[in-house]
CSV table of C-alpha atoms and ligand atoms in Angstrom, one decimal:
chain,number,residue,atom,x,y,z
F,1,UNK,CA,61.9,106.9,45.4
F,2,UNK,CA,60.4,107.9,48.8
F,3,UNK,CA,62.8,107.6,51.7
F,4,UNK,CA,60.7,105.4,53.8
F,5,UNK,CA,60.8,102.5,51.4
F,6,UNK,CA,63.1,99.8,52.5
F,7,UNK,CA,62.1,97.3,49.8
F,8,UNK,CA,62.3,99.3,46.5
F,9,UNK,CA,62.1,96.6,43.8
F,10,UNK,CA,65.6,97.4,42.7
F,11,UNK,CA,66.5,93.6,42.5
F,12,UNK,CA,69.9,94.4,44.0
F,13,UNK,CA,70.7,93.2,47.6
F,14,UNK,CA,71.2,96.0,50.1
F,15,UNK,CA,71.0,96.5,53.9
F,16,UNK,CA,68.0,98.8,53.8
F,17,UNK,CA,66.2,96.6,56.4
F,18,UNK,CA,68.6,98.0,59.0
F,19,UNK,CA,66.7,101.2,58.8
F,20,UNK,CA,63.4,99.5,59.9
F,21,UNK,CA,62.2,101.5,62.9
F,22,UNK,CA,61.1,99.8,66.1
F,23,UNK,CA,57.6,98.2,65.8
F,24,UNK,CA,54.5,100.0,66.9
F,25,UNK,CA,54.1,99.2,70.7
F,26,UNK,CA,51.2,96.8,70.1
F,27,UNK,CA,53.3,94.7,67.7
F,28,UNK,CA,56.5,94.5,69.8
F,29,UNK,CA,57.8,91.0,70.6
F,30,UNK,CA,60.6,90.1,73.1
F,31,UNK,CA,61.7,86.6,72.2
F,32,UNK,CA,65.3,85.6,72.7
F,33,UNK,CA,68.1,85.0,72.9
F,34,UNK,CA,68.3,86.6,69.5
F,35,UNK,CA,69.5,84.3,66.7
F,36,UNK,CA,71.8,85.4,63.9
F,37,UNK,CA,70.4,85.8,60.4
F,38,UNK,CA,70.5,82.5,58.5
F,39,UNK,CA,72.9,82.3,55.7
F,40,UNK,CA,72.0,81.6,52.0
F,41,UNK,CA,70.1,83.2,49.2
F,42,UNK,CA,66.3,83.5,48.9
F,43,UNK,CA,66.2,80.1,47.3
F,44,UNK,CA,65.0,81.1,43.8
F,45,UNK,CA,67.6,83.5,42.4
F,46,UNK,CA,66.4,83.8,38.8
F,47,UNK,CA,62.8,84.6,39.8
F,48,UNK,CA,63.9,87.0,42.5
F,49,UNK,CA,66.3,89.0,40.3
F,50,UNK,CA,63.9,89.3,37.4
F,51,UNK,CA,60.8,90.4,39.2
F,52,UNK,CA,59.4,93.8,38.5
F,53,UNK,CA,56.9,94.7,41.2
F,54,UNK,CA,54.1,97.2,40.8
F,55,UNK,CA,54.3,100.4,42.8
F,56,UNK,CA,51.4,99.1,44.9
F,57,UNK,CA,53.2,95.9,45.7
F,58,UNK,CA,56.3,97.9,46.7
F,59,UNK,CA,54.3,100.1,49.0
F,60,UNK,CA,52.3,97.4,50.7
F,61,UNK,CA,55.4,95.2,51.3
F,62,UNK,CA,56.9,98.1,53.1
F,63,UNK,CA,53.7,98.7,55.1
F,64,UNK,CA,53.7,95.1,56.2
F,65,UNK,CA,57.3,95.3,57.2
F,66,UNK,CA,56.8,98.5,59.3
F,67,UNK,CA,53.5,97.4,60.8
F,68,UNK,CA,54.7,93.8,61.5
F,69,UNK,CA,51.5,92.5,59.8
F,70,UNK,CA,51.0,89.7,57.4
F,71,UNK,CA,50.7,90.7,53.7
F,72,UNK,CA,47.8,89.1,51.8
F,73,UNK,CA,48.6,89.1,48.1
F,74,UNK,CA,45.6,88.4,45.7
F,75,UNK,CA,45.3,88.3,42.0
F,76,UNK,CA,44.9,86.1,38.9
F,77,UNK,CA,47.3,83.2,38.1
F,78,UNK,CA,50.8,84.1,37.1
F,79,UNK,CA,50.7,87.7,38.2
F,80,UNK,CA,53.8,87.1,40.4
F,81,UNK,CA,52.2,86.6,43.9
F,82,UNK,CA,54.5,83.9,45.0
F,83,UNK,CA,57.6,85.4,43.3
F,84,UNK,CA,57.1,88.6,45.3
F,85,UNK,CA,58.2,86.8,48.5
F,86,UNK,CA,61.5,85.7,46.9
F,87,UNK,CA,62.1,89.1,45.4
F,88,UNK,CA,61.8,90.8,48.8
F,89,UNK,CA,64.0,88.2,50.5
F,90,UNK,CA,66.7,88.7,47.8
F,91,UNK,CA,66.7,92.5,47.9
F,92,UNK,CA,66.7,92.8,51.6
F,93,UNK,CA,69.1,89.9,52.2
F,94,UNK,CA,66.6,88.1,54.5
F,95,UNK,CA,67.9,84.6,53.8
F,96,UNK,CA,66.1,81.6,52.5
F,97,UNK,CA,62.3,82.0,52.0
F,98,UNK,CA,60.4,79.6,54.3
F,99,UNK,CA,57.9,78.1,51.9
F,100,UNK,CA,54.6,76.6,53.2
F,101,UNK,CA,52.4,75.3,50.3
F,102,UNK,CA,48.9,75.1,51.6
F,103,UNK,CA,46.5,72.2,50.7
F,104,UNK,CA,43.0,71.4,52.0
F,105,UNK,CA,44.7,69.1,54.5
F,106,UNK,CA,47.2,71.6,55.9
F,107,UNK,CA,46.8,72.2,59.6
F,108,UNK,CA,48.4,74.9,61.9
F,109,UNK,CA,50.3,72.1,63.6
F,110,UNK,CA,52.0,71.1,60.2
F,111,UNK,CA,53.2,74.6,59.8
F,112,UNK,CA,54.5,74.9,63.4
F,113,UNK,CA,56.4,71.6,64.0
F,114,UNK,CA,56.4,67.9,63.6
F,115,UNK,CA,57.2,65.4,66.3
F,116,UNK,CA,58.2,61.9,65.4
F,117,UNK,CA,57.5,59.7,68.4
F,118,UNK,CA,57.9,56.4,66.4
F,119,UNK,CA,61.5,57.0,65.5
F,120,UNK,CA,62.1,58.1,69.1
F,121,UNK,CA,60.6,54.9,70.5
F,122,UNK,CA,62.5,52.8,68.0
F,123,UNK,CA,65.8,54.5,69.0
F,124,UNK,CA,64.9,54.0,72.7
F,125,UNK,CA,64.1,50.4,72.2
F,126,UNK,CA,67.6,49.7,71.0
F,127,UNK,CA,69.1,51.3,74.1
F,128,UNK,CA,69.5,49.1,77.2
F,129,UNK,CA,66.4,49.4,79.4
F,130,UNK,CA,63.6,50.0,76.9
F,131,UNK,CA,61.6,53.3,76.9
F,132,UNK,CA,63.0,56.8,76.2
F,133,UNK,CA,64.9,58.3,79.2
F,134,UNK,CA,63.8,61.7,80.6
F,135,UNK,CA,67.3,63.2,79.8
F,136,UNK,CA,67.5,61.9,76.2
F,137,UNK,CA,67.9,64.4,73.3
F,138,UNK,CA,64.2,64.7,72.4
F,139,UNK,CA,64.9,67.7,70.2
F,140,UNK,CA,66.3,65.3,67.5
F,141,UNK,CA,62.7,64.2,67.0
F,142,UNK,CA,61.1,67.6,66.7
F,143,UNK,CA,61.4,69.5,63.4
F,144,UNK,CA,60.0,73.0,63.2
F,145,UNK,CA,57.9,73.7,60.1
F,146,UNK,CA,58.1,76.9,58.0
F,147,UNK,CA,55.8,78.8,60.3
F,148,UNK,CA,57.5,77.5,63.4
F,149,UNK,CA,60.9,78.4,62.1
F,150,UNK,CA,59.8,81.9,61.0
F,151,UNK,CA,58.7,82.7,64.6
F,152,UNK,CA,62.1,81.8,66.1
F,153,UNK,CA,63.7,84.9,67.7
F,154,UNK,CA,65.7,86.1,64.7
F,155,UNK,CA,67.2,89.5,64.8
F,156,UNK,CA,66.0,90.2,61.3
F,157,UNK,CA,62.6,89.2,59.9
F,158,UNK,CA,62.5,85.9,58.0
F,159,UNK,CA,60.3,85.7,55.0
F,160,UNK,CA,57.5,83.2,55.3
F,161,UNK,CA,55.5,82.3,52.1
F,162,UNK,CA,52.1,80.9,53.0
F,163,UNK,CA,51.3,79.9,49.4
F,164,UNK,CA,47.7,79.6,48.2
F,165,UNK,CA,46.0,80.0,51.6
F,166,UNK,CA,42.6,80.1,49.8
F,167,UNK,CA,43.1,76.3,49.4
F,168,UNK,CA,43.1,75.7,53.1
F,169,UNK,CA,40.4,74.2,55.3
F,170,UNK,CA,38.0,76.8,56.7
F,171,UNK,CA,39.7,77.2,60.1
F,172,UNK,CA,43.3,77.7,59.1
F,173,UNK,CA,43.2,81.4,58.3
F,174,UNK,CA,41.8,82.3,61.7
F,175,UNK,CA,44.2,79.8,63.5
F,176,UNK,CA,47.1,81.5,61.7
F,177,UNK,CA,46.0,85.0,62.8
F,178,UNK,CA,45.8,83.9,66.4
F,179,UNK,CA,49.5,82.8,66.2
F,180,UNK,CA,50.4,86.0,64.4
F,181,UNK,CA,48.7,88.1,67.1
F,182,UNK,CA,50.7,86.3,69.8
F,183,UNK,CA,53.9,85.9,67.9
F,184,UNK,CA,54.6,82.7,69.9
F,185,UNK,CA,53.6,79.1,70.3
F,186,UNK,CA,54.1,76.3,72.7
F,187,UNK,CA,55.5,72.8,72.0
F,188,UNK,CA,53.6,70.7,74.6
F,189,UNK,CA,55.9,67.7,74.1
F,190,UNK,CA,58.6,69.9,75.6
F,191,UNK,CA,56.6,71.9,78.2
F,192,UNK,CA,55.4,68.8,80.0
F,193,UNK,CA,58.9,67.6,80.6
F,194,UNK,CA,60.8,68.3,83.7
F,195,UNK,CA,63.6,69.7,81.5
F,196,UNK,CA,61.7,71.7,78.8
F,197,UNK,CA,64.7,73.2,77.0
F,198,UNK,CA,65.7,71.3,73.8
F,199,UNK,CA,67.7,71.7,70.7
F,200,UNK,CA,65.2,71.1,67.8
F,201,UNK,CA,65.6,70.9,64.1
F,202,UNK,CA,64.5,73.9,61.9
F,203,UNK,CA,62.8,73.9,58.5
F,204,UNK,CA,66.0,75.2,56.9
F,205,UNK,CA,67.7,71.8,57.2
F,206,UNK,CA,68.0,69.6,54.1
F,207,UNK,CA,66.5,66.7,55.9
F,208,UNK,CA,69.9,65.1,56.6
F,209,UNK,CA,71.8,64.9,59.8
F,210,UNK,CA,72.0,68.3,61.6
F,211,UNK,CA,75.5,69.7,61.6
F,212,UNK,CA,75.2,73.4,62.5
F,213,UNK,CA,74.0,75.0,65.7
F,214,UNK,CA,73.5,78.6,64.6
F,215,UNK,CA,70.1,78.5,63.1
F,216,UNK,CA,71.5,78.4,59.5
F,217,UNK,CA,70.8,75.7,56.9
F,218,UNK,CA,70.8,72.3,58.5
F,219,UNK,CA,70.8,74.0,61.8
F,220,UNK,CA,69.5,73.1,65.3
F,221,UNK,CA,68.3,75.8,67.6
F,222,UNK,CA,67.6,75.8,71.3
F,223,UNK,CA,64.0,76.3,72.4
F,224,UNK,CA,63.8,77.5,76.0
F,225,UNK,CA,61.0,76.4,78.3
F,226,UNK,CA,59.2,74.7,75.4
F,227,UNK,CA,57.9,78.0,74.0
F,228,UNK,CA,59.0,79.7,70.8
F,229,UNK,CA,58.6,83.5,70.8
F,230,UNK,CA,59.6,85.8,67.9
F,231,UNK,CA,61.9,88.8,68.2
F,232,UNK,CA,61.7,90.5,64.7
F,233,UNK,CA,58.3,89.6,63.4
F,234,UNK,CA,58.6,87.7,60.1
F,235,UNK,CA,57.5,89.1,56.7
F,236,UNK,CA,54.5,86.8,56.1
F,237,UNK,CA,53.4,86.7,52.5
F,238,UNK,CA,50.1,84.9,52.1
F,239,UNK,CA,48.9,84.4,48.5
F,240,UNK,CA,45.4,83.7,47.2
F,241,UNK,CA,43.9,83.1,43.8
F,242,UNK,CA,40.5,84.3,45.2
F,243,UNK,CA,39.0,80.8,45.6
F,244,UNK,CA,37.7,82.0,48.9
F,245,UNK,CA,36.5,85.2,50.5
F,246,UNK,CA,38.2,86.0,53.8
F,247,UNK,CA,36.2,87.2,56.9
F,248,UNK,CA,36.5,91.0,57.7
F,249,UNK,CA,38.2,90.2,61.0
F,250,UNK,CA,40.9,88.4,59.0
F,251,UNK,CA,41.3,91.2,56.5
F,252,UNK,CA,41.5,93.8,59.3
F,253,UNK,CA,44.7,92.2,60.6
F,254,UNK,CA,46.4,92.0,57.2
F,255,UNK,CA,48.0,94.4,54.8
F,256,UNK,CA,46.5,93.6,51.4
F,257,UNK,CA,47.6,94.1,47.8
F,258,UNK,CA,46.0,93.0,44.6
F,259,UNK,CA,48.3,92.2,41.7
F,260,UNK,CA,47.1,92.6,38.1
F,261,UNK,CA,48.4,91.4,34.7
F,262,UNK,CA,50.7,94.1,33.2
F,263,UNK,CA,48.4,96.2,31.1
F,264,UNK,CA,50.6,97.9,28.6
F,265,UNK,CA,53.0,96.6,25.9
F,266,UNK,CA,56.0,98.4,27.4
F,267,UNK,CA,55.5,96.9,30.9
F,268,UNK,CA,55.1,93.4,29.5
F,269,UNK,CA,58.0,93.7,27.1
F,270,UNK,CA,60.2,94.9,30.0
F,271,UNK,CA,59.3,91.7,32.0
F,272,UNK,CA,60.1,89.5,29.1
F,273,UNK,CA,63.4,91.2,28.6
F,274,UNK,CA,64.3,90.7,32.3
F,275,UNK,CA,63.8,87.0,31.9
F,276,UNK,CA,65.0,86.4,28.3
F,277,UNK,CA,67.2,89.3,27.3
F,278,UNK,CA,66.7,91.7,24.4
F,279,UNK,CA,63.5,91.2,22.3
F,280,UNK,CA,63.7,91.0,18.5
F,281,UNK,CA,60.8,91.8,16.2
F,282,UNK,CA,59.3,88.4,16.7
F,283,UNK,CA,59.3,88.6,20.5
F,284,UNK,CA,57.6,92.0,20.2
F,285,UNK,CA,54.9,90.5,17.9
F,286,UNK,CA,54.3,87.8,20.6
F,287,UNK,CA,53.9,90.5,23.3
F,288,UNK,CA,51.2,92.2,21.1
F,289,UNK,CA,49.5,88.9,20.4
F,290,UNK,CA,49.4,88.1,24.1
F,291,UNK,CA,47.9,91.5,24.9
F,292,UNK,CA,45.2,91.0,22.3
F,293,UNK,CA,44.4,87.5,23.4
F,294,UNK,CA,44.4,88.5,27.1
F,295,UNK,CA,41.4,90.8,26.4
F,296,UNK,CA,39.3,87.7,25.8
F,297,UNK,CA,40.2,85.6,28.9
F,298,UNK,CA,42.7,84.9,31.5
F,299,UNK,CA,46.3,84.4,30.4
F,300,UNK,CA,49.4,84.3,32.7
F,301,UNK,CA,52.7,86.1,32.2
F,302,UNK,CA,54.6,82.8,32.3
F,303,UNK,CA,52.6,81.6,29.3
F,304,UNK,CA,54.0,84.5,27.3
F,305,UNK,CA,57.6,83.8,28.6
F,306,UNK,CA,57.2,80.1,27.4
F,307,UNK,CA,55.9,81.3,24.0
F,308,UNK,CA,58.8,83.7,23.5
F,309,UNK,CA,61.4,81.1,24.6
F,310,UNK,CA,59.9,78.4,22.4
F,311,UNK,CA,59.4,80.4,19.3
F,312,UNK,CA,63.0,81.5,19.6
F,313,UNK,CA,64.3,77.9,19.6
F,314,UNK,CA,61.6,75.9,17.8
F,315,UNK,CA,62.0,75.3,14.1
F,316,UNK,CA,58.3,75.7,13.4
F,317,UNK,CA,56.8,77.0,10.1
F,318,UNK,CA,53.9,78.6,11.8
F,319,UNK,CA,55.1,80.3,15.0
F,320,UNK,CA,51.9,82.1,15.5
F,321,UNK,CA,50.1,78.7,15.7
F,322,UNK,CA,52.7,77.3,18.0
F,323,UNK,CA,52.4,80.4,20.3
F,324,UNK,CA,48.6,80.1,20.2
F,325,UNK,CA,48.8,76.5,21.4
F,326,UNK,CA,51.0,77.3,24.4
F,327,UNK,CA,48.9,80.3,25.4
F,328,UNK,CA,45.6,78.6,26.1
F,329,UNK,CA,43.1,80.5,28.1
F,330,UNK,CA,43.1,79.7,31.8
F,331,UNK,CA,39.6,81.1,32.4
F,332,UNK,CA,37.0,83.2,30.7
F,333,UNK,CA,37.9,82.5,27.0
F,334,UNK,CA,36.0,84.5,24.5
F,335,UNK,CA,33.7,82.3,22.3
F,336,UNK,CA,34.8,83.7,19.1
F,337,UNK,CA,38.6,83.7,19.6
S,401,LIG,N1,56.0,91.5,37.6
S,401,LIG,C1,56.7,90.5,37.2
S,401,LIG,N2,58.0,90.7,36.8
S,401,LIG,C2,58.8,89.6,36.3
S,401,LIG,N3,58.3,88.4,36.2
S,401,LIG,C3,57.0,88.1,36.5
S,401,LIG,C4,56.2,89.2,37.0
S,401,LIG,N4,55.0,88.6,37.3
S,401,LIG,C5,55.0,87.3,37.0
S,401,LIG,N5,56.3,87.0,36.5
S,401,LIG,C6,56.8,85.7,36.1
S,401,LIG,O1,55.7,84.9,35.9
S,401,LIG,C7,55.8,83.6,36.5
S,401,LIG,C8,54.6,83.3,37.4
S,401,LIG,O2,54.8,84.0,38.6
S,401,LIG,P1,54.3,83.4,40.0
S,401,LIG,O3,54.4,81.9,40.0
S,401,LIG,O4,54.9,84.2,41.1
S,401,LIG,O5,52.7,83.8,39.9
S,401,LIG,P2,51.5,83.5,40.9
S,401,LIG,O6,50.7,84.8,40.9
S,401,LIG,O7,52.1,83.0,42.2
S,401,LIG,O8,50.8,82.4,40.1
S,401,LIG,P3,49.8,81.3,40.7
S,401,LIG,O9,48.5,82.0,41.1
S,401,LIG,O10,49.5,80.3,39.5
S,401,LIG,O11,50.5,80.6,41.9
S,401,LIG,C9,57.2,83.6,37.1
S,401,LIG,O12,58.1,83.0,36.2
S,401,LIG,C10,57.5,85.0,37.3
S,401,LIG,O13,58.9,85.2,37.3
S,402,LIG,MG1,51.8,81.2,43.2
């Protein structure tokens, strides 16, 4: 394994990220005071500890970490694009993945923070004197989103999963890149106050009452001067199923990797074993069946996992037929299959 690789795909947690050299001068950020690493696992332990990345994926994750650039992960459904983010967070001990699922309605502002003025007004109305006072705890009504939290000045990179960015509205990718270039954003609801410092909620919270003040789960963090600026640039994993082409200017600012379906029987069988333990003859038959069928159209690895699991437990007379039914083509089915 080459020495420069911090993430190796070993599936065991280690402190390799401490060897990450300082950023290139054009990607250095000086936010602070530096926050401690958040506690907790990646948030998806089974997926994270069973993932077998391709050599390409390992290399490009490391390139993104070194260069402090977002990683754009493309590939067909079920090739492990989203899981890659959890696997890296688990191996490098980078804490809970900040998951931002993208829809056509997602805006940059949703990812950065949400401000809840109605609850604030309601709370103020119950106080003597009516409207909110200038010195009230406005931070209680500001919750940072996954993107906003990832850009807090953590000493170690957080992992931000911008999932299915190709589903977004046309402007979001470029808006995102502007933020990633600057490594900071402003919260105007704070900057226009006489006292712009505030203790806001983070995306790590469970949604309940905030109890901790260290940036950990359920935590609140102090935003100084109404501006959030990162320290360690987050590892941003953006996934895409290819529903959209991205402009060259966008691609230039990303590290890219394309994931593929495992091509060979050995590779596929190893993935199934990671998830479901040793494979008996029947499981091996299903792997071969999957590979034959995959030649005729798009199938996803998790369809094979489902088939192996089900055939192991279901009391079916014709398991081949059962497997066929839970491995329908996702796209490009051959006519004569
Ligand atoms: N290389 C791999 N090693 C182990 N498991 C894998 C691998 N690739 C995919 N899987 C498994 O296949 C399933 C699908 O993975 P995942 O959801 O990450 O795919 P995806 O590319 O994000 O799919 P989609 O495009 O539908 O969002 C998961 O259960 C994952 O654990
Ligand atoms: Mg996915």
